[in-house]
Short mmCIF file of C-alpha atoms and ligand atoms in Angstrom, two decimals:
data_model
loop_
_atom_site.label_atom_id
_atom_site.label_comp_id
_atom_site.label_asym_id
_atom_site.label_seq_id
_atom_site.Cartn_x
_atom_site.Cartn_y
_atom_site.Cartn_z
CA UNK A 1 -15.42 -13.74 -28.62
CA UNK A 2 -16.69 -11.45 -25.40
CA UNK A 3 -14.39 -8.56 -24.31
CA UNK A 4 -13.30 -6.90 -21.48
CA UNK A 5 -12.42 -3.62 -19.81
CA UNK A 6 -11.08 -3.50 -16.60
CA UNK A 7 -11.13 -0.13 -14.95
CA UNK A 8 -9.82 2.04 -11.90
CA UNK A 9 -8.17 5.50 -11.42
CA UNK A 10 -4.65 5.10 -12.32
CA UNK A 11 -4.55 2.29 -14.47
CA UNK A 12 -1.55 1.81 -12.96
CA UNK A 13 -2.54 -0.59 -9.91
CA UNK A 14 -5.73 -2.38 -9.46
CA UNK A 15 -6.93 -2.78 -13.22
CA UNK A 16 -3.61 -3.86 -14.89
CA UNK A 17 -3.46 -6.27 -12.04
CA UNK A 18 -7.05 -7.22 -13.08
CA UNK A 19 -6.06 -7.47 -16.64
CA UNK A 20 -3.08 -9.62 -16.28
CA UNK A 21 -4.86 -12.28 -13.74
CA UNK A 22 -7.73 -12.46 -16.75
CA UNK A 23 -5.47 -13.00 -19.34
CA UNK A 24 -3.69 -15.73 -17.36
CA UNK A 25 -7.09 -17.00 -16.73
CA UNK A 26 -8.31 -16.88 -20.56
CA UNK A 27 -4.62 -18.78 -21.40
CA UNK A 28 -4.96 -21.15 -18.61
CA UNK A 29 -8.90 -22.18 -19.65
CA UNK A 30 -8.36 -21.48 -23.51
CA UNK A 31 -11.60 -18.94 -23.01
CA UNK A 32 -13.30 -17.23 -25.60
CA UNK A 33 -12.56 -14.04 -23.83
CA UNK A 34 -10.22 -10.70 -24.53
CA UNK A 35 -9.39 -7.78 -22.32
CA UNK A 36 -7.42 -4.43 -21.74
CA UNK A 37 -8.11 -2.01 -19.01
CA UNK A 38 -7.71 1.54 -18.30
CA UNK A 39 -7.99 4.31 -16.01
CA UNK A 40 -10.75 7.14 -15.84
CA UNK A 41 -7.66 9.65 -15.05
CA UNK A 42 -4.75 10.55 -17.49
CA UNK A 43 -2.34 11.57 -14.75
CA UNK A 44 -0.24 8.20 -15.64
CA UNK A 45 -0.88 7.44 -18.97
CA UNK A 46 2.16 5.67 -20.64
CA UNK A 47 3.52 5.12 -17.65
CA UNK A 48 4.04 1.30 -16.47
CA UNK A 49 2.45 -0.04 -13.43
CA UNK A 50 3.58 1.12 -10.26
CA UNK A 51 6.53 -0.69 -8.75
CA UNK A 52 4.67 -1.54 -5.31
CA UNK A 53 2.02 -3.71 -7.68
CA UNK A 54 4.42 -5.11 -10.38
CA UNK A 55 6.75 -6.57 -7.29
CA UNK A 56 3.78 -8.17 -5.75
CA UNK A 57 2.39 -9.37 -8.73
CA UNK A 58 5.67 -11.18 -9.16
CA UNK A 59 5.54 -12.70 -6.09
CA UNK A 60 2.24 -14.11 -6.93
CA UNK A 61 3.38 -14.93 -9.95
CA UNK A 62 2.29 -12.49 -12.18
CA UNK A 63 3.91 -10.12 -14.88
CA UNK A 64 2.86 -6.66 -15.57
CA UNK A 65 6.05 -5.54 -16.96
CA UNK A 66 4.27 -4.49 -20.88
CA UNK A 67 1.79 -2.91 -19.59
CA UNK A 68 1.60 0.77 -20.29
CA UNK A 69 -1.29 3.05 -18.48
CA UNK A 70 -4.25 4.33 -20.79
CA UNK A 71 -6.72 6.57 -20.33
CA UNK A 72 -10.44 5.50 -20.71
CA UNK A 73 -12.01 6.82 -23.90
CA UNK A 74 -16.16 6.90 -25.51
CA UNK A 75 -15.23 4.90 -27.92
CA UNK A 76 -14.59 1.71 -24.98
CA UNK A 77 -18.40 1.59 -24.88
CA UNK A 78 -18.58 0.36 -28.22
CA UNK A 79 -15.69 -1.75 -27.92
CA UNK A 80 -15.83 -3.67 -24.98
CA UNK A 81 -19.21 -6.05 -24.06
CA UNK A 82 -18.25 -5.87 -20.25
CA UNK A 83 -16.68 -3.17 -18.38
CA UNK A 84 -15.52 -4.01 -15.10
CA UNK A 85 -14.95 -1.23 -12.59
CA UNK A 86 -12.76 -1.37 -8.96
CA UNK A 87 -15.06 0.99 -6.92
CA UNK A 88 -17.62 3.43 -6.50
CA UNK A 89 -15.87 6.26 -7.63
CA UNK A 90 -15.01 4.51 -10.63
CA UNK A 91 -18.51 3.59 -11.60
CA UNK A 92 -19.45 7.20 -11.13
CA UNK A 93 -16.92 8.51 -13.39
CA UNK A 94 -17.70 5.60 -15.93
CA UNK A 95 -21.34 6.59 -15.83
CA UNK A 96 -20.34 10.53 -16.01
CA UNK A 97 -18.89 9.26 -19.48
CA UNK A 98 -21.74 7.10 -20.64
CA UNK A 99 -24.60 8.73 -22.83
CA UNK A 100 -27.05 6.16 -23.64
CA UNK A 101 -28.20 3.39 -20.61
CA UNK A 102 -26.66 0.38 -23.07
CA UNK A 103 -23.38 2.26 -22.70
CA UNK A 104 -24.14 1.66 -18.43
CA UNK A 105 -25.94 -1.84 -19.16
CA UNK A 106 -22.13 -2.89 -19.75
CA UNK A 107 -20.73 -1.65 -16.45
CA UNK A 108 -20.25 -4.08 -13.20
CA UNK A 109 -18.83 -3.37 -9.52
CA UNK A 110 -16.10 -6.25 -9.93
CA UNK A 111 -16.40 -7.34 -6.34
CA UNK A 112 -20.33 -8.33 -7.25
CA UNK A 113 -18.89 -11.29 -8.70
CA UNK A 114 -16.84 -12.17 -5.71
CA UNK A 115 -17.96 -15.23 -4.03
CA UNK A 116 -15.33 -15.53 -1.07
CA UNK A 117 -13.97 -12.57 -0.67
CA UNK A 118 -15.68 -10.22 1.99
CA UNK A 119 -15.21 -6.84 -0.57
CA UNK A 120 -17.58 -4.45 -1.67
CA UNK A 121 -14.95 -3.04 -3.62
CA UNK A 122 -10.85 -3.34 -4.88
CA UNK A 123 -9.70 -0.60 -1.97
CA UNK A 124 -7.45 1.91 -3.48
CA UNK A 125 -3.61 0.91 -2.16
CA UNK A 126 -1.88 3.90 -3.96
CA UNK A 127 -1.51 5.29 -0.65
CA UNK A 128 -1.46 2.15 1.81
CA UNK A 129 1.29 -0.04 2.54
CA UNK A 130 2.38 -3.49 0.98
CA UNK A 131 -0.18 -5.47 2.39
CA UNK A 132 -2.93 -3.22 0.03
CA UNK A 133 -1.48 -4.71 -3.12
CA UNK A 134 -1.88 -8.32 -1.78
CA UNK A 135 -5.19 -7.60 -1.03
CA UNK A 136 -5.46 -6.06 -4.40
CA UNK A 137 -4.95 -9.49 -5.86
CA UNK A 138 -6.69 -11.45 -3.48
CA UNK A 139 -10.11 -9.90 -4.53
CA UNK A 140 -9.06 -10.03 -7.87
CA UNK A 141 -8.80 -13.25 -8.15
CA UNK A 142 -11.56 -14.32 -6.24
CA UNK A 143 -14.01 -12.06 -8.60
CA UNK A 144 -12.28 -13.10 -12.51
CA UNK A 145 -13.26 -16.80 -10.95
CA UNK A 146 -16.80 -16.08 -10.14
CA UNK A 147 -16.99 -13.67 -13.43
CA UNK A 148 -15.63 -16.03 -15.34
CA UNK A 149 -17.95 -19.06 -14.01
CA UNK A 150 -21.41 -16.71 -14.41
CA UNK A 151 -19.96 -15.98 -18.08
CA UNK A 152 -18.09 -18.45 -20.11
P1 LIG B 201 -5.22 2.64 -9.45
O1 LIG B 201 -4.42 3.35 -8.25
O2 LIG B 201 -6.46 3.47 -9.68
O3 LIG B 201 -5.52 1.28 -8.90
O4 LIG B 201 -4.28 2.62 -10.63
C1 LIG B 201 -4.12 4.71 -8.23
C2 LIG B 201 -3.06 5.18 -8.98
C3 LIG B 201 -2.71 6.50 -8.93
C4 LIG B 201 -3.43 7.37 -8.12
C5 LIG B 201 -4.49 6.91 -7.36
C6 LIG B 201 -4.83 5.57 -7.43
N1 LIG B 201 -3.05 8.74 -8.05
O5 LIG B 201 -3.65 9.47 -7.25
O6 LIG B 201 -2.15 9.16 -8.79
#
């Protein structure tokens, strides 16, 4: 069994999203896979996703509605074999974290595994309008695929 950890700021938009189109992914293909995700800040933890992404997840057909926001911790290094992160700023803070270069051997720019999508990164839509959280999912999708392809 591999695991991974999806991660982005909040943990309240792009990497539950993340989480929840893997799991569907690792139910759907009856993978040898698990995953969780988190967020490098603690500003939401506990919180659920934000409304903006759990409605468009819906509409996708997605549920986020048990998902509760957690913070990243040192102890994820250990625990996870992958660690998938949204952005750039993300990957710095990850590698802030790490001490030892297996801890960063683990960590990925998501969108590397895109193979449609046009993304160097999952753009932030805390901020943006609807159409970010659509986007959000798009890439998503398009990179658990290809991840999922180079890895199972
Ligand atoms: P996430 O989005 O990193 O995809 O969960 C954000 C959530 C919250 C904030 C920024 C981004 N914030 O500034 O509170």
């Amino acid at each position: 069994m591999k695991s991974v950890l999806f991660v982005c700021l909040g943990n309240i938009c792009r990497s539950p999203m993340a989480e929840v189109i893997f799991s569907h992914e690792i139910d759907r293909g009856n993978l040898n896979f698990t995953c969780d995700s988190a967020g490098t800040s603690a500003v939401h933890a506990g919180e659920k996703a934000d409304l903006r992404m759990r409605d468009s997840a819906k509409q996708r057909g997605y549920d986020l509605e048990s998902i509760r926001s957690r913070q990243f911790k040192q102890n994820d290094f250990e625990k996870f074999d992958y660690i998938l992160v949204m952005d750039e700023s993300n990957y710095r803070n990850i590698r802030d974290l790490s001490n030892r270069d297996e801890d960063l051997n683990k960590v990925f720019l998501i969108t590397d595994y895109c193979t449609e999508e046009k993304a160097s990164e999952v753009p932030d839509p805390y901020y943006g309008g609807e159409n970010g959280f659509f986007e959000v999912i798009d890439i998503l999708e398009d990179a658990i695929k290809g991840f999922i392809s180079e890895n199972k």
